[in-house]
PDB file of C-alpha atoms in Angstrom:
ATOM      1  CA  MET A   1      67.440  -6.574  64.113  1.00  0.00           C
ATOM      2  CA  THR A   2      68.255  -3.164  64.078  1.00  0.00           C
ATOM      3  CA  VAL A   3      66.495  -1.384  61.316  1.00  0.00           C
ATOM      4  CA  ARG A   4      65.866   2.363  60.652  1.00  0.00           C
ATOM      5  CA  ARG A   5      63.676   4.372  58.410  1.00  0.00           C
ATOM      6  CA  GLY A   6      65.386   5.437  55.350  1.00  0.00           C
ATOM      7  CA  GLU A   7      67.511   2.209  55.346  1.00  0.00           C
ATOM      8  CA  ILE A   8      67.403   0.189  52.096  1.00  0.00           C
ATOM      9  CA  TYR A   9      67.765  -3.780  52.333  1.00  0.00           C
ATOM     10  CA  LEU A  10      67.737  -6.758  50.257  1.00  0.00           C
ATOM     11  CA  ALA A  11      64.772  -8.546  50.756  1.00  0.00           C
ATOM     12  CA  ASP A  12      63.657 -11.833  49.479  1.00  0.00           C
ATOM     13  CA  PHE A  13      60.432 -11.825  47.684  1.00  0.00           C
ATOM     14  CA  GLY A  14      60.858 -15.500  46.486  1.00  0.00           C
ATOM     15  CA  LYS A  15      58.386 -18.079  45.456  1.00  0.00           C
ATOM     16  CA  SER A  16      57.411 -18.732  49.245  1.00  0.00           C
ATOM     17  CA  ARG A  17      56.093 -15.388  49.609  1.00  0.00           C
ATOM     18  CA  ASP A  18      52.249 -15.690  48.999  1.00  0.00           C
ATOM     19  CA  SER A  19      51.301 -11.912  49.019  1.00  0.00           C
ATOM     20  CA  PHE A  20      53.582 -10.628  46.402  1.00  0.00           C
ATOM     21  CA  ALA A  21      54.685 -11.895  42.930  1.00  0.00           C
ATOM     22  CA  PHE A  22      58.459 -10.194  42.677  1.00  0.00           C
ATOM     23  CA  GLY A  23      59.502 -13.853  42.903  1.00  0.00           C
ATOM     24  CA  LYS A  24      63.384 -12.611  43.487  1.00  0.00           C
ATOM     25  CA  MET A  25      65.571 -10.569  45.832  1.00  0.00           C
ATOM     26  CA  ARG A  26      64.479  -6.767  45.615  1.00  0.00           C
ATOM     27  CA  PRO A  27      65.893  -3.625  47.651  1.00  0.00           C
ATOM     28  CA  VAL A  28      63.387  -2.265  49.626  1.00  0.00           C
ATOM     29  CA  LEU A  29      63.213   1.207  51.579  1.00  0.00           C
ATOM     30  CA  VAL A  30      61.991   1.166  55.170  1.00  0.00           C
ATOM     31  CA  LEU A  31      59.331   3.824  55.050  1.00  0.00           C
ATOM     32  CA  GLN A  32      57.961   3.594  58.865  1.00  0.00           C
ATOM     33  CA  SER A  33      59.163   5.362  61.854  1.00  0.00           C
ATOM     34  CA  ASP A  34      61.555   4.424  64.013  1.00  0.00           C
ATOM     35  CA  LYS A  35      59.122   4.224  66.793  1.00  0.00           C
ATOM     36  CA  LEU A  36      57.819   1.000  65.181  1.00  0.00           C
ATOM     37  CA  ASN A  37      61.530   0.068  64.225  1.00  0.00           C
ATOM     38  CA  PHE A  38      62.358   0.370  68.187  1.00  0.00           C
ATOM     39  CA  ALA A  39      59.349  -2.132  68.578  1.00  0.00           C
ATOM     40  CA  ILE A  40      60.816  -4.749  66.155  1.00  0.00           C
ATOM     41  CA  GLU A  41      64.187  -4.688  67.793  1.00  0.00           C
ATOM     42  CA  GLU A  42      62.310  -5.291  71.034  1.00  0.00           C
ATOM     43  CA  GLY A  43      60.914  -8.312  69.577  1.00  0.00           C
ATOM     44  CA  ILE A  44      57.177  -7.162  69.761  1.00  0.00           C
ATOM     45  CA  TYR A  45      56.379  -6.229  66.407  1.00  0.00           C
ATOM     46  CA  ARG A  46      57.661  -8.029  63.042  1.00  0.00           C
ATOM     47  CA  HIS A  47      56.502  -6.192  60.361  1.00  0.00           C
ATOM     48  CA  LEU A  48      57.844  -3.232  58.025  1.00  0.00           C
ATOM     49  CA  LEU A  49      56.096  -0.629  56.032  1.00  0.00           C
ATOM     50  CA  VAL A  50      58.425  -0.624  52.974  1.00  0.00           C
ATOM     51  CA  VAL A  51      58.526   0.702  49.476  1.00  0.00           C
ATOM     52  CA  PRO A  52      60.278  -1.820  46.800  1.00  0.00           C
ATOM     53  CA  LEU A  53      62.663  -0.529  44.503  1.00  0.00           C
ATOM     54  CA  SER A  54      63.053  -0.993  40.799  1.00  0.00           C
ATOM     55  CA  THR A  55      65.559  -0.624  38.181  1.00  0.00           C
ATOM     56  CA  GLN A  56      62.543   0.041  35.458  1.00  0.00           C
ATOM     57  CA  ASN A  57      60.920   3.361  35.380  1.00  0.00           C
ATOM     58  CA  ASP A  58      57.218   3.000  34.265  1.00  0.00           C
ATOM     59  CA  ILE A  59      55.688   5.830  32.323  1.00  0.00           C
ATOM     60  CA  VAL A  60      52.262   5.089  33.671  1.00  0.00           C
ATOM     61  CA  THR A  61      53.372   5.605  37.299  1.00  0.00           C
ATOM     62  CA  GLU A  62      56.420   7.869  36.625  1.00  0.00           C
ATOM     63  CA  GLU A  63      54.934  10.584  38.910  1.00  0.00           C
ATOM     64  CA  PHE A  64      54.670   8.007  42.102  1.00  0.00           C
ATOM     65  CA  ARG A  65      58.688   6.761  41.629  1.00  0.00           C
ATOM     66  CA  TYR A  66      61.641   8.588  43.063  1.00  0.00           C
ATOM     67  CA  PRO A  67      64.934   8.002  41.531  1.00  0.00           C
ATOM     68  CA  ILE A  68      67.657   6.689  43.889  1.00  0.00           C
ATOM     69  CA  ALA A  69      71.288   6.935  42.502  1.00  0.00           C
ATOM     70  CA  ARG A  70      73.548   3.811  42.937  1.00  0.00           C
ATOM     71  CA  ARG A  71      75.559   4.076  46.337  1.00  0.00           C
ATOM     72  CA  ASP A  72      76.822   2.019  48.595  1.00  0.00           C
ATOM     73  CA  ALA A  73      76.310  -1.516  48.088  1.00  0.00           C
ATOM     74  CA  LEU A  74      72.712  -0.530  45.939  1.00  0.00           C
ATOM     75  CA  GLU A  75      74.321  -1.936  42.502  1.00  0.00           C
ATOM     76  CA  ALA A  76      72.053   0.223  40.221  1.00  0.00           C
ATOM     77  CA  ASP A  77      70.402   3.270  39.930  1.00  0.00           C
ATOM     78  CA  SER A  78      66.944   2.703  41.078  1.00  0.00           C
ATOM     79  CA  PHE A  79      63.358   3.865  41.448  1.00  0.00           C
ATOM     80  CA  ALA A  80      61.628   3.881  44.833  1.00  0.00           C
ATOM     81  CA  VAL A  81      57.684   2.397  43.540  1.00  0.00           C
ATOM     82  CA  CYS A  82      55.964   4.782  45.863  1.00  0.00           C
ATOM     83  CA  ASN A  83      52.512   3.399  44.804  1.00  0.00           C
ATOM     84  CA  ALA A  84      53.388  -0.405  45.677  1.00  0.00           C
ATOM     85  CA  LEU A  85      53.787   0.268  49.491  1.00  0.00           C
ATOM     86  CA  CYS A  86      53.855  -3.334  51.221  1.00  0.00           C
ATOM     87  CA  PHE A  87      54.027  -4.549  54.611  1.00  0.00           C
ATOM     88  CA  LEU A  88      57.041  -7.100  54.964  1.00  0.00           C
ATOM     89  CA  ASP A  89      57.776  -9.604  57.881  1.00  0.00           C
ATOM     90  CA  VAL A  90      61.356  -8.643  59.069  1.00  0.00           C
ATOM     91  CA  LYS A  91      62.783 -12.053  58.589  1.00  0.00           C
ATOM     92  CA  TYR A  92      62.744 -11.445  54.911  1.00  0.00           C
ATOM     93  CA  LEU A  93      65.271  -8.746  55.331  1.00  0.00           C
ATOM     94  CA  LYS A  94      68.940  -9.882  54.372  1.00  0.00           C
ATOM     95  CA  ARG A  95      71.216  -7.226  54.385  1.00  0.00           C
ATOM     96  CA  ARG A  96      71.319  -3.443  54.610  1.00  0.00           C
ATOM     97  CA  VAL A  97      72.810  -2.010  51.116  1.00  0.00           C
ATOM     98  CA  ALA A  98      72.414   1.942  51.388  1.00  0.00           C
ATOM     99  CA  THR A  99      70.808   4.686  53.364  1.00  0.00           C
ATOM    100  CA  LEU A 100      68.817   7.564  52.312  1.00  0.00           C
ATOM    101  CA  GLY A 101      69.115  11.291  53.494  1.00  0.00           C
ATOM    102  CA  GLU A 102      66.788  13.123  55.125  1.00  0.00           C
ATOM    103  CA  GLU A 103      66.002  15.232  52.052  1.00  0.00           C
ATOM    104  CA  GLU A 104      65.304  12.026  50.269  1.00  0.00           C
ATOM    105  CA  MET A 105      63.010  10.620  52.764  1.00  0.00           C
ATOM    106  CA  GLU A 106      61.273  13.959  52.862  1.00  0.00           C
ATOM    107  CA  ALA A 107      60.492  13.925  48.720  1.00  0.00           C
ATOM    108  CA  ILE A 108      59.481  10.249  49.210  1.00  0.00           C
ATOM    109  CA  GLY A 109      57.162  11.196  51.989  1.00  0.00           C
ATOM    110  CA  GLN A 110      55.334  13.719  49.401  1.00  0.00           C
ATOM    111  CA  ILE A 111      54.894  10.999  46.825  1.00  0.00           C
ATOM    112  CA  VAL A 112      53.469   8.822  49.462  1.00  0.00           C
ATOM    113  CA  LYS A 113      51.061  11.411  50.295  1.00  0.00           C
ATOM    114  CA  ALA A 114      50.030  11.535  46.516  1.00  0.00           C
ATOM    115  CA  VAL A 115      49.463   8.229  46.092  1.00  0.00           C
ATOM    116  CA  CYS A 116      47.596   8.061  49.242  1.00  0.00           C
ATOM    117  CA  ALA A 117      45.662  11.489  48.270  1.00  0.00           C
ATOM    118  CA  ILE A 118      46.868  13.187  51.631  1.00  0.00           C
ATOM    119  CA  GLU A 119      47.123  16.890  51.552  1.00  0.00           C
TER     120      GLU A 119
END
């Protein structure tokens, strides 16, 4: 499977997953570097660092969310929930729905740094 940083995929967070209780299909943004993504292509690595997307904003964590406008096959305006980073086995990805631009990825990177208290 070819996966690139900045791509948004639908991922299956169904009840068979033990680590998260999302319990549904949810879009996720691939955050990790393409160096790791190439290792996935080669079959030597299986996990992705992703940012889940939500259509709901949350006033408590609003500063850690980035708005993403509906585009391509992403059906609704969404928020990248940068305070909910998680690792996901590539087998849970179903299909690519959109791709973010470099400026958007840079802004999300700054929010992730804030989440992790990295200056």
